[in-house]
Coordinates of N, CA, C and O in Angstrom, one line a residue:
M1 N 173.4 189.7 101.5 CA 172.9 190.6 100.6 C 172.2 189.9 99.6 O 172.9 189.0 98.5
P2 N 171.0 190.1 99.2 CA 170.3 189.6 97.9 C 170.7 190.1 96.7 O 171.4 191.1 96.5
A3 N 170.7 189.3 95.9 CA 171.2 189.4 94.5 C 170.2 190.5 93.9 O 169.3 190.7 94.3
P4 N 170.8 191.3 92.9 CA 169.9 192.3 92.4 C 168.5 191.8 91.7 O 168.7 190.6 91.0
G5 N 167.6 192.2 91.8 CA 166.2 191.8 91.3 C 165.7 190.7 92.2 O 164.6 190.4 91.9
S6 N 166.3 190.4 93.3 CA 165.7 189.3 94.3 C 164.7 190.2 95.2 O 164.8 191.1 95.6
S7 N 163.6 189.3 95.5 CA 162.6 189.9 96.3 C 162.6 189.2 97.6 O 161.6 189.1 98.2
R8 N 163.7 188.8 98.1 CA 164.0 188.0 99.3 C 163.8 188.9 100.4 O 164.5 189.6 100.7
A9 N 162.5 188.7 101.1 CA 162.3 189.3 102.3 C 162.6 188.5 103.8 O 162.8 189.3 104.7
Q10 N 162.4 187.5 103.8 CA 162.7 186.5 104.8 C 164.2 186.4 105.2 O 164.9 186.1 104.0
P11 N 164.5 186.1 106.4 CA 165.9 185.8 106.5 C 166.1 184.5 106.1 O 165.3 183.6 106.1
L12 N 167.5 184.3 105.5 CA 168.0 182.7 105.0 C 168.1 182.1 106.5 O 168.7 182.2 107.2
T13 N 167.2 180.6 106.1 CA 167.5 179.5 107.1 C 167.9 178.3 106.5 O 168.0 178.3 105.2
R14 N 168.4 177.5 107.4 CA 169.0 176.4 107.1 C 167.9 175.6 106.2 O 168.2 174.9 105.1
A15 N 166.5 175.7 106.6 CA 165.7 175.0 105.8 C 165.4 175.5 104.4 O 165.2 174.6 103.5
H16 N 165.4 176.9 104.3 CA 165.5 177.5 102.9 C 166.6 176.6 102.2 O 166.3 176.6 101.0
V17 N 167.7 176.6 102.7 CA 168.9 176.0 101.6 C 168.5 174.8 101.3 O 168.7 174.6 100.3
V18 N 168.0 173.9 102.2 CA 168.1 172.5 102.0 C 166.8 172.4 101.0 O 166.8 171.6 99.9
D19 N 165.6 173.2 101.2 CA 164.5 173.1 100.2 C 165.1 173.5 98.7 O 164.7 172.9 97.6
T20 N 165.8 174.6 98.5 CA 166.3 175.0 97.3 C 167.3 174.1 96.8 O 167.2 173.7 95.5
A21 N 168.1 173.4 97.8 CA 168.9 172.4 97.1 C 168.2 171.2 96.4 O 168.5 170.8 95.3
L22 N 167.2 170.8 97.2 CA 166.1 169.8 96.7 C 165.4 170.1 95.4 O 165.4 169.3 94.7
A23 N 165.0 171.4 95.2 CA 164.4 171.8 94.0 C 165.4 171.8 92.9 O 165.1 171.2 91.8
I24 N 166.7 172.2 93.2 CA 167.8 172.1 92.1 C 168.0 170.6 91.7 O 168.2 170.3 90.7
L25 N 168.1 169.8 92.7 CA 168.5 168.5 92.5 C 167.4 167.7 91.6 O 167.3 166.9 90.7
A26 N 165.9 168.1 91.9 CA 164.9 167.5 91.1 C 164.8 168.2 89.8 O 164.4 167.3 88.8
G27 N 165.3 169.2 89.7 CA 165.4 169.9 88.2 C 166.6 169.5 87.4 O 166.3 169.2 86.2
V28 N 167.9 169.4 87.9 CA 168.8 169.3 87.1 C 169.9 168.2 87.5 O 170.9 167.8 86.8
G29 N 169.6 167.6 88.7 CA 170.3 166.6 89.1 C 171.6 166.9 90.0 O 171.7 168.1 90.0
L30 N 172.3 165.9 90.5 CA 173.5 166.2 91.3 C 174.6 166.7 90.7 O 175.2 168.0 91.2
P31 N 175.0 166.6 89.4 CA 176.2 167.3 88.8 C 176.2 168.9 89.0 O 177.1 169.8 89.0
D32 N 174.9 169.4 88.6 CA 174.7 170.8 88.4 C 174.2 171.5 90.1 O 173.7 172.6 90.2
L33 N 174.1 170.6 91.1 CA 173.9 171.2 92.3 C 175.1 171.7 93.1 O 175.9 170.9 93.5
T34 N 175.2 173.0 92.9 CA 176.4 173.6 93.3 C 176.1 174.6 94.3 O 175.1 175.2 94.5
M35 N 176.9 175.1 95.2 CA 176.7 176.3 96.0 C 176.3 177.5 95.2 O 175.6 178.1 95.6
R36 N 176.9 177.5 94.0 CA 176.7 178.9 93.5 C 175.3 178.9 92.8 O 174.5 179.9 92.9
A37 N 174.8 177.6 92.5 CA 173.4 177.6 91.9 C 172.5 177.7 93.2 O 171.4 178.5 92.8
I38 N 172.7 177.1 94.4 CA 171.9 177.5 95.3 C 171.7 178.9 95.8 O 170.8 179.5 95.8
G39 N 172.9 179.6 95.8 CA 172.9 181.0 96.1 C 172.3 181.9 95.2 O 171.5 182.7 95.6
T40 N 172.5 181.6 93.9 CA 171.7 182.2 92.7 C 170.2 182.1 93.0 O 169.6 183.1 92.9
E41 N 169.9 180.8 93.2 CA 168.3 180.7 93.5 C 167.7 181.5 94.5 O 166.7 181.9 94.5
L42 N 168.6 181.4 95.5 CA 168.1 182.1 96.9 C 168.3 183.6 96.8 O 167.8 184.4 97.5
G43 N 169.2 184.0 96.0 CA 169.2 185.7 95.7 C 170.2 186.0 96.8 O 170.2 187.1 97.3
V44 N 171.4 185.2 97.2 CA 172.3 185.5 98.0 C 173.8 185.0 97.5 O 173.8 184.2 96.7
Q45 N 174.7 185.6 98.0 CA 175.9 185.2 97.8 C 176.4 183.8 98.4 O 175.7 183.5 99.3
Q46 N 177.3 183.1 97.7 CA 177.5 181.8 97.9 C 178.0 181.8 99.5 O 177.7 180.8 100.3
S47 N 178.8 182.8 99.9 CA 179.3 182.9 101.3 C 178.2 182.9 102.2 O 178.4 182.4 103.5
A48 N 177.0 183.0 102.1 CA 175.8 183.3 103.0 C 175.6 181.8 103.4 O 175.1 181.4 104.5
L49 N 175.6 180.9 102.4 CA 175.3 179.6 102.6 C 176.1 178.9 103.8 O 175.7 178.0 104.3
Y50 N 177.5 179.4 103.7 CA 178.4 178.8 105.0 C 178.2 179.2 106.2 O 178.7 178.8 107.2
H51 N 177.1 180.2 106.5 CA 176.6 180.5 107.8 C 175.7 179.2 108.3 O 175.6 179.3 109.5
H52 N 175.3 178.5 107.3 CA 174.3 177.6 107.8 C 174.9 175.9 107.6 O 174.5 175.1 108.4
F53 N 176.0 175.8 106.7 CA 176.7 174.8 106.6 C 178.2 175.1 106.6 O 178.6 175.9 105.7
A54 N 178.9 174.3 107.0 CA 180.3 174.3 107.2 C 181.0 174.1 105.6 O 182.1 174.7 105.4
N55 N 180.5 173.2 104.9 CA 180.8 173.0 103.6 C 179.8 172.2 102.6 O 178.7 172.1 103.3
K56 N 180.2 172.0 101.4 CA 179.0 171.2 100.4 C 178.6 170.0 101.0 O 177.5 169.8 101.1
Q57 N 179.7 169.3 101.7 CA 179.5 168.1 102.0 C 178.4 168.0 103.1 O 177.3 167.2 103.4
A58 N 178.5 168.9 104.1 CA 177.3 169.0 105.0 C 176.3 169.4 104.5 O 175.1 168.7 105.2
L59 N 176.0 170.2 103.5 CA 174.7 170.7 103.0 C 174.2 169.2 102.2 O 173.1 169.0 102.5
L60 N 175.1 168.5 101.7 CA 174.5 167.5 101.2 C 174.1 166.1 102.0 O 173.0 165.7 101.7
G61 N 174.7 166.2 103.0 CA 174.3 165.3 104.2 C 172.9 165.7 104.7 O 172.1 164.9 104.8
A62 N 172.6 167.0 104.8 CA 171.3 167.5 105.2 C 170.3 167.2 104.2 O 169.2 167.1 104.4
V63 N 170.7 167.3 103.0 CA 169.7 167.0 101.7 C 169.5 165.4 101.8 O 168.4 165.1 101.5
A64 N 170.4 164.6 102.0 CA 170.0 163.3 102.0 C 169.3 163.0 103.1 O 168.3 162.1 103.0
D65 N 169.4 163.7 104.2 CA 168.5 163.4 105.6 C 167.0 163.7 105.0 O 166.1 163.2 105.3
E66 N 167.0 164.8 104.3 CA 165.6 165.5 103.7 C 164.9 164.5 102.9 O 163.8 164.3 102.9
I67 N 165.8 163.9 102.0 CA 165.3 163.1 101.0 C 164.4 161.8 101.9 O 163.3 161.5 101.2
I68 N 165.3 161.4 102.7 CA 164.7 160.2 103.6 C 163.5 160.6 104.3 O 162.4 160.0 104.1
A69 N 163.6 161.8 104.9 CA 162.4 162.2 105.8 C 161.3 162.6 104.9 O 160.1 162.4 105.5
R70 N 161.3 163.0 103.7 CA 160.2 163.6 102.8 C 159.7 162.1 101.9 O 158.6 162.2 101.4
G71 N 160.3 160.8 102.0 CA 159.8 159.7 101.4 C 158.7 159.2 102.0 O 158.2 159.5 103.2
P72 N 158.1 158.2 101.3 CA 156.9 157.5 101.8 C 157.2 156.7 103.2 O 158.2 156.3 103.4
R73 N 156.2 156.7 103.9 CA 156.3 156.1 105.3 C 155.0 155.3 105.4 O 154.0 155.9 106.1
R74 N 154.9 154.1 104.7 CA 153.5 153.4 104.9 C 153.5 152.8 106.2 O 154.6 152.7 106.9
I75 N 152.2 152.8 106.7 CA 151.9 152.3 107.9 C 152.6 150.8 108.2 O 152.4 150.1 107.1
S76 N 153.5 150.4 108.8 CA 154.0 149.0 109.1 C 153.0 148.1 109.2 O 151.9 148.2 109.9
P77 N 152.9 147.0 108.4 CA 151.8 146.1 108.5 C 152.1 145.2 109.7 O 153.0 144.9 110.1
P78 N 150.7 144.8 110.3 CA 151.0 143.8 111.2 C 151.7 142.5 110.7 O 151.2 142.3 109.6
G79 N 152.2 142.0 111.5 CA 152.9 140.6 110.9 C 154.4 140.6 111.3 O 155.0 141.0 112.1
D80 N 155.1 139.8 110.5 CA 156.4 139.4 110.8 C 157.4 140.4 110.4 O 157.0 141.2 109.3
W81 N 158.7 140.4 111.0 CA 159.6 141.3 110.7 C 160.0 141.4 109.0 O 160.3 142.5 108.7
Q82 N 159.9 140.2 108.4 CA 160.2 140.1 107.0 C 159.1 140.9 106.1 O 159.5 141.8 105.1
D83 N 158.0 141.2 106.5 CA 156.9 142.0 105.7 C 157.5 143.5 106.2 O 157.1 144.3 105.0
R84 N 157.6 143.9 107.2 CA 158.0 145.1 107.6 C 159.4 145.6 107.0 O 159.4 146.6 106.4
A85 N 160.2 144.7 106.8 CA 161.7 145.0 106.2 C 161.5 145.2 104.6 O 161.9 146.2 104.3
R86 N 160.7 144.4 104.3 CA 160.2 144.5 102.7 C 159.6 145.8 102.4 O 160.1 146.6 101.5
Q87 N 158.6 146.3 103.3 CA 157.8 147.5 102.9 C 158.9 148.7 103.3 O 159.0 149.7 102.4
R88 N 159.7 148.7 104.3 CA 160.8 149.6 104.5 C 161.6 149.9 103.6 O 161.9 151.0 103.1
C89 N 162.3 148.7 102.9 CA 163.1 148.6 101.8 C 162.4 149.6 100.6 O 163.1 150.3 99.9
G90 N 161.0 149.0 100.4 CA 160.5 149.8 99.2 C 160.3 151.2 99.5 O 160.3 152.1 98.5
D91 N 159.9 151.5 100.6 CA 159.8 153.0 101.1 C 161.1 153.8 100.9 O 161.1 154.9 100.3
I92 N 162.4 153.1 101.1 CA 163.5 153.9 101.0 C 163.9 154.1 99.6 O 164.3 155.1 98.9
R93 N 163.6 153.0 98.8 CA 163.9 153.1 97.2 C 163.0 154.0 96.8 O 163.4 155.1 95.8
D94 N 161.7 154.1 97.1 CA 160.8 155.3 96.5 C 161.4 156.6 97.0 O 161.3 157.4 96.2
A95 N 161.8 156.7 97.9 CA 162.3 157.9 98.4 C 163.5 158.6 97.6 O 163.7 159.6 97.2
V96 N 164.6 157.7 97.5 CA 165.7 158.0 96.9 C 165.4 158.3 95.2 O 166.2 159.0 94.6
T97 N 164.5 157.6 94.8 CA 164.3 157.7 93.2 C 163.3 158.7 93.1 O 163.1 159.1 91.8
A98 N 162.7 159.4 93.8 CA 162.0 160.6 93.7 C 162.8 161.6 93.1 O 162.0 162.8 92.7
Y99 N 164.0 161.7 93.3 CA 164.7 162.8 92.9 C 166.1 162.3 91.9 O 166.4 161.2 92.2
P100 N 166.2 163.1 90.7 CA 167.4 162.4 90.0 C 168.6 162.3 90.6 O 168.9 163.4 91.5
D101 N 169.4 161.3 90.6 CA 170.5 161.1 91.3 C 170.1 161.0 93.0 O 171.5 161.1 93.6
G102 N 169.3 160.9 93.3 CA 169.1 160.7 94.8 C 169.5 159.6 95.4 O 170.0 159.7 96.5
A103 N 169.6 158.4 94.6 CA 170.2 157.2 95.3 C 171.7 157.4 95.3 O 172.3 157.2 96.4
D104 N 172.3 157.9 94.3 CA 173.8 158.4 94.5 C 174.1 159.3 95.6 O 175.0 159.0 96.5
L105 N 173.3 160.5 95.8 CA 173.5 161.4 96.8 C 173.2 160.7 98.3 O 174.2 160.7 99.2
V106 N 172.3 159.9 98.2 CA 172.0 159.4 99.8 C 173.0 158.3 100.1 O 173.4 158.2 101.2
M107 N 173.2 157.5 99.1 CA 174.2 156.4 99.2 C 175.6 156.8 99.7 O 176.2 156.4 100.5
S108 N 175.9 157.9 99.0 CA 177.3 158.4 99.3 C 177.4 159.0 100.6 O 178.4 159.0 101.3
M109 N 176.4 159.9 100.9 CA 176.4 160.7 102.2 C 176.4 159.6 103.4 O 176.9 159.6 104.4
W110 N 175.5 158.5 103.2 CA 175.6 157.6 104.2 C 176.9 156.8 104.3 O 177.4 156.6 105.5
A111 N 177.4 156.5 103.2 CA 178.9 155.6 103.2 C 179.9 156.8 104.0 O 180.6 155.9 104.6
F112 N 179.7 158.1 103.7 CA 180.8 158.7 104.3 C 180.3 159.1 105.7 O 181.1 159.9 106.5
G113 N 179.1 158.7 106.2 CA 178.8 159.0 107.6 C 178.3 160.5 107.6 O 178.5 161.1 108.8
M114 N 177.9 161.2 106.7 CA 177.5 162.6 106.7 C 176.1 162.7 106.7 O 175.6 164.0 106.5
G115 N 175.3 161.8 106.5 CA 173.8 161.9 106.4 C 173.1 160.6 105.8 O 173.8 159.6 105.5
G116 N 171.7 160.6 105.8 CA 171.1 159.5 105.3 C 171.2 158.2 106.3 O 171.1 157.0 105.8
N117 N 171.3 158.4 107.7 CA 171.5 157.3 108.6 C 170.3 156.8 109.0 O 170.3 155.4 109.6
A118 N 169.1 157.6 109.0 CA 167.9 157.1 109.5 C 167.6 155.6 109.0 O 167.3 154.8 110.0
P119 N 167.6 155.2 107.7 CA 167.2 154.0 107.5 C 167.9 152.8 108.0 O 167.5 151.9 108.4
F120 N 169.2 153.1 108.2 CA 170.2 152.1 108.7 C 169.8 151.7 110.0 O 169.5 150.7 110.8
V121 N 169.5 152.9 111.0 CA 169.2 152.7 112.3 C 167.7 151.9 112.6 O 167.8 151.3 113.4
E122 N 166.8 152.5 111.6 CA 165.6 151.8 111.5 C 165.7 150.1 111.2 O 164.9 149.4 112.1
L123 N 166.4 149.8 110.3 CA 166.6 148.4 109.8 C 167.3 147.7 111.0 O 166.9 146.4 111.5
C124 N 168.3 148.3 111.7 CA 169.0 147.6 112.6 C 168.0 147.3 113.9 O 168.0 146.1 114.4
D125 N 167.3 148.3 114.1 CA 166.3 148.0 115.3 C 165.2 147.0 115.0 O 165.2 146.2 115.8
L126 N 164.7 147.0 113.6 CA 164.0 146.0 113.4 C 164.4 144.6 113.2 O 163.8 143.6 113.8
L127 N 165.8 144.4 113.1 CA 166.4 143.1 113.0 C 166.8 142.6 114.2 O 166.8 141.4 114.4
V128 N 167.1 143.4 115.1 CA 167.3 143.2 116.6 C 166.1 142.5 117.1 O 165.9 141.5 117.7
E129 N 165.0 143.4 117.0 CA 163.7 142.9 117.3 C 163.4 141.4 116.9 O 162.6 140.7 117.3
A130 N 163.7 141.2 115.7 CA 163.4 140.0 115.0 C 164.2 139.0 115.6 O 163.8 137.8 115.3
G131 N 165.3 139.2 116.2 CA 166.3 138.1 116.8 C 167.7 138.1 116.5 O 168.4 137.3 117.2
L132 N 168.0 139.1 115.8 CA 169.6 139.0 115.3 C 170.2 139.6 116.6 O 169.8 140.6 117.2
T133 N 171.4 139.3 116.8 CA 172.3 139.9 117.9 C 172.3 141.4 117.3 O 172.4 141.7 116.2
V134 N 173.0 142.0 118.3 CA 173.4 143.6 118.0 C 174.6 143.5 117.3 O 175.0 144.5 116.7
E135 N 175.5 142.5 117.4 CA 176.6 142.5 116.6 C 176.4 141.9 115.2 O 177.0 142.6 114.3
V136 N 175.3 141.3 114.8 CA 175.0 140.7 113.5 C 174.0 141.8 112.7 O 174.3 142.1 111.7
A137 N 173.3 142.4 113.5 CA 172.1 143.2 112.8 C 172.8 144.4 112.1 O 172.2 144.7 110.9
P138 N 173.6 145.0 112.4 CA 174.4 146.2 111.5 C 174.9 145.7 110.1 O 174.5 146.2 109.2
T139 N 175.4 144.4 110.1 CA 175.9 143.9 109.0 C 174.8 143.5 107.9 O 174.7 143.8 106.9
A140 N 173.7 142.9 108.7 CA 172.3 142.6 107.8 C 171.8 143.9 107.4 O 171.3 144.0 106.2
A141 N 171.6 144.9 108.2 CA 171.0 146.2 107.7 C 171.8 146.7 106.5 O 171.1 147.3 105.5
R142 N 173.2 146.9 106.7 CA 174.1 147.3 105.4 C 173.7 146.5 104.2 O 173.6 147.2 103.3
T143 N 173.6 145.3 104.5 CA 173.6 144.2 103.1 C 172.2 144.8 102.5 O 172.1 145.0 101.3
L144 N 171.2 145.1 103.3 CA 170.0 145.3 102.7 C 170.1 146.6 102.0 O 169.5 147.1 100.9
L145 N 170.6 147.6 102.9 CA 170.7 149.1 102.2 C 171.6 148.9 101.0 O 171.4 149.8 100.2
H146 N 172.6 148.3 101.0 CA 173.4 148.1 99.7 C 172.8 147.7 98.6 O 173.0 148.2 97.4
F147 N 171.7 146.8 98.8 CA 171.0 146.3 97.5 C 170.0 147.3 97.3 O 170.0 147.8 95.9
V148 N 169.4 148.0 98.0 CA 168.3 149.0 97.9 C 168.8 150.1 97.2 O 168.6 150.7 96.3
Y149 N 170.0 150.6 97.8 CA 170.7 151.9 97.1 C 171.5 151.5 96.0 O 171.4 152.2 94.7
G150 N 171.9 150.3 96.0 CA 172.7 149.9 94.4 C 171.5 149.8 93.3 O 171.7 150.0 92.2
H151 N 170.6 149.1 93.8 CA 169.5 149.0 92.6 C 168.9 150.2 92.1 O 168.6 150.3 91.0
A152 N 168.5 150.9 93.2 CA 168.1 152.4 92.7 C 169.0 153.3 92.0 O 168.5 153.8 90.9
Y153 N 170.4 153.1 92.3 CA 171.5 153.7 91.5 C 171.4 153.2 90.1 O 171.4 154.0 89.1
D154 N 171.3 151.8 90.0 CA 171.4 151.2 88.7 C 170.1 151.8 87.9 O 170.2 152.1 86.5
E155 N 168.7 151.8 88.7 CA 167.7 152.2 87.9 C 167.8 153.6 87.2 O 167.7 154.1 86.0
Q156 N 168.4 154.6 88.2 CA 168.4 155.9 87.8 C 169.6 156.1 86.9 O 169.7 157.2 85.9
S157 N 170.7 155.4 86.9 CA 171.8 155.4 85.7 C 171.2 155.2 84.5 O 171.5 156.1 83.5
H158 N 170.5 154.0 84.4 CA 169.9 153.6 83.2 C 168.8 154.9 82.6 O 168.8 155.1 81.3
D159 N 168.0 155.3 83.5 CA 167.2 156.4 83.2 C 167.8 157.5 82.6 O 167.4 158.2 81.6
H160 N 168.8 157.9 83.4 CA 169.6 159.0 82.9 C 170.2 158.9 81.5 O 170.1 159.7 80.6
A161 N 170.8 157.6 81.2 CA 171.4 157.2 79.9 C 170.2 157.5 78.8 O 170.6 158.0 77.7
A162 N 169.1 156.8 79.1 CA 168.0 156.7 78.4 C 167.6 158.4 77.8 O 167.5 158.7 76.6
R163 N 167.4 159.2 78.7 CA 167.2 160.5 78.7 C 168.3 161.3 77.8 O 168.1 162.1 77.1
S164 N 169.8 160.8 77.7 CA 170.8 161.5 77.1 C 170.9 161.0 75.9 O 171.7 161.1 74.9
G165 N 170.0 159.9 75.3 CA 170.1 159.3 74.2 C 171.0 158.1 74.1 O 171.2 157.5 73.0
I166 N 171.5 157.6 75.0 CA 172.3 156.6 75.3 C 171.5 155.2 75.3 O 170.7 155.1 76.2
T167 N 171.7 154.1 74.5 CA 170.9 153.1 74.6 C 172.0 151.8 75.0 O 173.0 151.7 74.5
F168 N 171.4 150.9 75.7 CA 172.0 149.7 76.0 C 171.3 148.5 75.7 O 171.5 147.5 76.1
G169 N 170.4 148.7 74.8 CA 169.5 147.4 74.3 C 168.5 147.3 75.3 O 168.0 148.2 76.1
Q170 N 167.6 146.2 75.2 CA 166.5 145.9 75.9 C 166.8 145.8 77.3 O 167.7 145.0 77.7
R171 N 166.0 146.5 78.2 CA 166.2 146.4 79.7 C 165.3 145.5 80.2 O 164.1 145.6 80.0
A172 N 165.7 144.6 81.1 CA 164.7 143.6 81.8 C 163.9 144.2 82.9 O 164.3 145.4 83.3
P173 N 162.6 143.8 83.1 CA 161.8 144.6 84.1 C 162.7 144.5 85.5 O 163.6 143.9 85.7
T174 N 162.1 145.4 86.2 CA 162.8 145.5 87.6 C 162.6 144.2 88.4 O 161.6 143.7 88.3
D175 N 163.7 143.8 89.1 CA 163.6 142.8 89.9 C 163.9 143.1 91.4 O 164.4 142.3 92.2
F176 N 163.6 144.3 91.7 CA 163.8 144.8 93.2 C 163.2 144.0 94.2 O 163.9 143.6 95.1
D177 N 161.9 143.6 94.1 CA 161.3 142.7 95.3 C 162.0 141.6 95.1 O 161.9 141.0 96.5
T178 N 162.3 140.8 94.2 CA 162.7 139.6 94.3 C 164.5 139.7 94.9 O 164.6 138.7 95.7
G179 N 165.1 140.7 94.7 CA 166.3 141.0 95.4 C 166.2 141.2 96.7 O 166.8 140.6 97.7
V180 N 165.3 141.9 97.2 CA 164.9 142.1 98.7 C 164.7 141.0 99.2 O 165.0 140.6 100.4
D181 N 163.8 139.9 98.6 CA 163.3 138.6 99.1 C 164.7 137.8 99.2 O 164.6 137.2 100.4
I182 N 165.4 137.9 98.5 CA 166.7 137.1 98.4 C 167.6 137.5 99.8 O 168.3 136.6 100.3
V183 N 167.8 138.7 99.9 CA 168.5 139.3 101.1 C 167.8 138.9 102.3 O 168.6 138.5 103.4
I184 N 166.6 139.1 102.4 CA 165.7 138.7 103.7 C 165.8 137.5 103.9 O 165.9 137.0 105.1
A185 N 165.8 136.2 103.0 CA 165.8 135.0 103.2 C 167.2 134.8 103.8 O 167.5 133.9 104.8
G186 N 168.3 135.5 103.3 CA 169.6 135.1 104.0 C 169.7 135.8 105.3 O 170.3 134.8 106.3
I187 N 169.0 136.9 105.7 CA 169.1 137.2 107.1 C 168.2 136.1 107.9 O 168.8 136.1 109.0
K188 N 167.0 135.8 107.3 CA 166.2 134.9 108.1 C 167.0 133.4 108.6 O 167.0 132.9 109.6
G189 N 168.0 133.3 107.7 CA 168.8 132.0 107.9 C 169.8 132.1 109.0 O 170.3 131.3 109.5
L190 N 170.0 133.5 109.4 CA 170.9 133.7 110.6 C 170.0 133.7 111.8 O 170.9 133.6 113.1
L191 N 169.0 133.6 111.8 CA 168.0 133.7 112.9 C 167.9 132.1 113.7 O 168.1 131.0 113.1

């Protein structure tokens, strides 16, 4: 049932819930992304959301998938696997940093096996194609993603602290590209 004053005419869909969750995430960040806030924004009772998602974690998993899906997807450059891996890592970083706390959300859902798995699968496939064994490629892909998500989380944490008036002194320029190059060089050593 719509909330008083709501002009909601269309039926509630899974896509509406995820879109609304993303809008709230973009506006206020992860701590305030609650089922109550989503229901209020949609003009429905919280219980209506559970017709589409078993629990909040399932919703957050879908939000993580959507963050990745909406992220940039530059055309893979012709060339070696290293350039393609660098580009994909940059696209993933841009996707998760497009939303406040996006890195935290995607990283957590991926770690729990509840969402955000597409980059892992893509990197595994790329690394197998490059010549890694199917036994080693998942470890190499996880290592790349740990760096990408960890670096993005670090950036977002410092940005949040700065907005909150917390200062940590002078922050060094980002070293994302160098870090990705170091991880890729390590992977190359396994080939």
